[in-house]
mmCIF file of C-alpha atoms in Angstrom:
data_model
loop_
_atom_site.group_PDB
_atom_site.id
_atom_site.type_symbol
_atom_site.label_atom_id
_atom_site.label_comp_id
_atom_site.label_asym_id
_atom_site.label_seq_id
_atom_site.Cartn_x
_atom_site.Cartn_y
_atom_site.Cartn_z
ATOM 1 C CA MET A 289 0.000 0.000 0.000
ATOM 2 C CA SER A 290 1.257 3.485 -0.816
ATOM 3 C CA ASP A 291 0.369 6.879 0.600
ATOM 4 C CA GLU A 292 0.820 10.066 -1.397
ATOM 5 C CA LEU A 293 3.210 12.437 0.357
ATOM 6 C CA LEU A 294 3.520 15.201 -2.203
ATOM 7 C CA ARG A 295 2.363 16.123 -5.716
ATOM 8 C CA PHE A 296 3.491 19.109 -7.775
ATOM 9 C CA THR A 297 4.312 20.270 -11.297
ATOM 10 C CA ILE A 298 7.401 22.171 -12.410
ATOM 11 C CA PRO A 299 6.233 24.115 -15.521
ATOM 12 C CA LEU A 300 9.718 24.399 -17.029
ATOM 13 C CA THR A 301 11.523 22.458 -19.747
ATOM 14 C CA PRO A 302 13.214 19.549 -17.932
ATOM 15 C CA ILE A 303 16.988 19.541 -18.206
ATOM 16 C CA THR A 304 19.723 17.197 -17.097
ATOM 17 C CA LYS A 305 22.592 17.982 -14.789
ATOM 18 C CA LYS A 306 25.246 15.984 -16.600
ATOM 19 C CA ASN A 307 25.519 17.993 -19.805
ATOM 20 C CA SER A 308 27.959 20.904 -19.954
ATOM 21 C CA SER A 309 29.485 20.589 -16.496
ATOM 22 C CA GLN A 310 32.195 23.093 -15.678
ATOM 23 C CA ILE A 311 35.635 22.528 -14.196
ATOM 24 C CA VAL A 312 36.713 25.183 -11.708
ATOM 25 C CA VAL A 313 39.781 25.415 -9.505
ATOM 26 C CA CYS A 314 39.223 26.067 -5.808
ATOM 27 C CA SER A 315 42.197 26.206 -3.436
ATOM 28 C CA GLY A 316 44.380 24.707 -6.149
ATOM 29 C CA LYS A 317 42.101 21.682 -6.622
ATOM 30 C CA PRO A 318 39.906 21.162 -9.683
ATOM 31 C CA ARG A 319 36.190 20.617 -9.032
ATOM 32 C CA ILE A 320 33.371 19.774 -11.377
ATOM 33 C CA ILE A 321 30.275 21.917 -10.925
ATOM 34 C CA PRO A 322 26.940 21.862 -12.756
ATOM 35 C CA SER A 323 26.495 24.095 -15.776
ATOM 36 C CA LYS A 324 25.130 27.615 -15.436
ATOM 37 C CA LYS A 325 22.002 26.434 -17.257
ATOM 38 C CA PHE A 326 21.378 23.725 -14.647
ATOM 39 C CA ARG A 327 22.006 26.110 -11.748
ATOM 40 C CA GLU A 328 19.464 28.543 -13.225
ATOM 41 C CA TYR A 329 16.980 25.686 -13.732
ATOM 42 C CA GLN A 330 17.454 24.510 -10.137
ATOM 43 C CA GLU A 331 16.850 28.031 -8.834
ATOM 44 C CA ALA A 332 13.725 28.462 -10.969
ATOM 45 C CA CYS A 333 12.351 25.092 -9.767
ATOM 46 C CA GLY A 334 12.247 26.465 -6.230
ATOM 47 C CA TRP A 335 9.240 28.613 -7.151
ATOM 48 C CA PHE A 336 7.157 25.533 -7.952
ATOM 49 C CA ILE A 337 8.187 23.008 -5.308
ATOM 50 C CA HIS A 338 5.990 22.838 -2.199
ATOM 51 C CA LYS A 339 8.227 23.288 0.808
ATOM 52 C CA LEU A 340 7.945 20.808 3.671
ATOM 53 C CA ASP A 341 8.548 21.355 7.388
ATOM 54 C CA LYS A 342 10.804 18.299 7.457
ATOM 55 C CA PRO A 343 12.467 16.367 4.607
ATOM 56 C CA ILE A 344 11.028 12.994 3.652
ATOM 57 C CA GLU A 345 13.158 10.279 5.251
ATOM 58 C CA CYS A 346 10.938 7.236 4.742
ATOM 59 C CA LYS A 347 11.101 4.805 1.837
ATOM 60 C CA CYS A 348 9.405 6.407 -1.127
ATOM 61 C CA ASN A 349 8.746 6.149 -4.825
ATOM 62 C CA ILE A 350 9.290 9.243 -6.949
ATOM 63 C CA LYS A 351 7.173 9.101 -10.079
ATOM 64 C CA ALA A 352 8.168 11.803 -12.545
ATOM 65 C CA VAL A 353 6.618 12.350 -15.939
ATOM 66 C CA TYR A 354 8.882 14.594 -17.993
ATOM 67 C CA TYR A 355 7.170 16.423 -20.860
ATOM 68 C CA MET A 356 9.839 17.494 -23.341
ATOM 69 C CA PRO A 357 9.401 20.232 -25.975
ATOM 70 C CA THR A 358 11.054 18.136 -28.703
ATOM 71 C CA ARG A 359 11.096 14.488 -29.719
ATOM 72 C CA ARG A 360 14.856 14.264 -29.297
ATOM 73 C CA ARG A 361 16.052 11.307 -27.284
ATOM 74 C CA VAL A 362 16.866 12.029 -23.680
ATOM 75 C CA ASP A 363 18.299 9.800 -20.972
ATOM 76 C CA ILE A 364 15.633 9.376 -18.282
ATOM 77 C CA THR A 365 18.243 8.416 -15.685
ATOM 78 C CA ASN A 366 19.929 11.792 -16.178
ATOM 79 C CA LEU A 367 16.563 13.529 -15.759
ATOM 80 C CA HIS A 368 15.966 11.532 -12.559
ATOM 81 C CA SER A 369 19.415 12.436 -11.252
ATOM 82 C CA ALA A 370 18.783 16.150 -11.795
ATOM 83 C CA LEU A 371 15.303 16.026 -10.239
ATOM 84 C CA HIS A 372 16.446 14.037 -7.203
ATOM 85 C CA ASP A 373 19.354 16.424 -6.594
ATOM 86 C CA ILE A 374 16.916 19.353 -6.781
ATOM 87 C CA LEU A 375 14.586 17.638 -4.291
ATOM 88 C CA VAL A 376 17.520 17.204 -1.883
ATOM 89 C CA HIS A 377 18.609 20.825 -2.467
ATOM 90 C CA TYR A 378 15.152 22.123 -1.470
ATOM 91 C CA GLY A 379 14.796 19.789 1.515
ATOM 92 C CA ILE A 380 11.992 17.714 0.043
ATOM 93 C CA ILE A 381 13.871 14.445 0.534
ATOM 94 C CA ALA A 382 16.632 13.983 3.092
ATOM 95 C CA ASP A 383 18.857 12.195 0.575
ATOM 96 C CA ASP A 384 18.514 10.510 -2.790
ATOM 97 C CA ASN A 385 20.172 7.265 -1.727
ATOM 98 C CA CYS A 386 18.558 3.859 -2.218
ATOM 99 C CA LYS A 387 17.316 3.632 1.388
ATOM 100 C CA ILE A 388 14.987 6.605 0.804
ATOM 101 C CA VAL A 389 14.309 6.691 -2.948
ATOM 102 C CA ILE A 390 13.589 3.029 -3.495
ATOM 103 C CA GLY A 391 11.943 3.435 -6.865
ATOM 104 C CA THR A 392 10.873 5.635 -9.741
ATOM 105 C CA ASP A 393 7.974 3.406 -10.800
ATOM 106 C CA GLY A 394 5.600 4.977 -13.301
ATOM 107 C CA SER A 395 8.116 7.535 -14.587
ATOM 108 C CA ARG A 396 8.069 8.352 -18.290
ATOM 109 C CA VAL A 397 9.329 10.808 -20.872
ATOM 110 C CA ARG A 398 6.567 12.326 -22.999
ATOM 111 C CA TYR A 399 6.321 14.998 -25.689
ATOM 112 C CA ASP A 400 4.453 18.293 -25.269
ATOM 113 C CA LYS A 401 5.762 21.083 -27.484
ATOM 114 C CA GLU A 402 3.409 23.700 -26.026
ATOM 115 C CA ASN A 403 3.709 22.855 -22.323
ATOM 116 C CA PRO A 404 7.043 21.265 -21.304
ATOM 117 C CA ARG A 405 7.047 20.367 -17.618
ATOM 118 C CA THR A 406 7.759 17.769 -14.954
ATOM 119 C CA GLU A 407 4.871 16.253 -13.018
ATOM 120 C CA VAL A 408 6.048 14.717 -9.738
ATOM 121 C CA VAL A 409 4.237 12.404 -7.327
ATOM 122 C CA ILE A 410 6.066 11.171 -4.226
ATOM 123 C CA THR A 411 4.464 8.247 -2.409
ATOM 124 C CA LYS A 412 5.422 6.483 0.784
ATOM 125 C CA VAL A 413 6.153 2.813 0.267
ATOM 126 C CA GLU A 414 5.093 0.806 3.311
ATOM 127 C CA GLU A 415 6.499 -2.566 2.500
ATOM 128 C CA VAL A 416 9.277 -3.731 0.254
ATOM 129 C CA THR A 417 9.633 -7.381 -0.552
ATOM 130 C CA GLY A 418 12.596 -9.097 -2.084
ATOM 131 C CA PHE A 419 16.077 -7.673 -2.020
ATOM 132 C CA GLU A 420 16.563 -4.792 0.364
ATOM 133 C CA VAL A 421 19.731 -2.832 0.916
#
């Protein structure tokens, strides 16, 4: 049985975090940081994400339906990675490790030229059978 914890839509074109990373040098050590485009996207997402009093720490499924403005192929795992990092950044989930985000069941990539967006539903997963970490 699952209980819905949160539902929201980000009415922006979904982007990935992995493309166009930047290498910067801090204290003599090179670091890889997300692209300016991703940082701007992450900031803009904050306007549409419902803030919680406390981050979700229970086992949950994050269903995300990504509506892209073109039919170009996109890697859904990269979209998930960006979304999950944004959810951690805004304190929606405590962490995006496998003990909290145990699934992304129901996620899809769709096409909507006129209304690109990400529709997110986070549900609590009461019981997990099979292999647990």
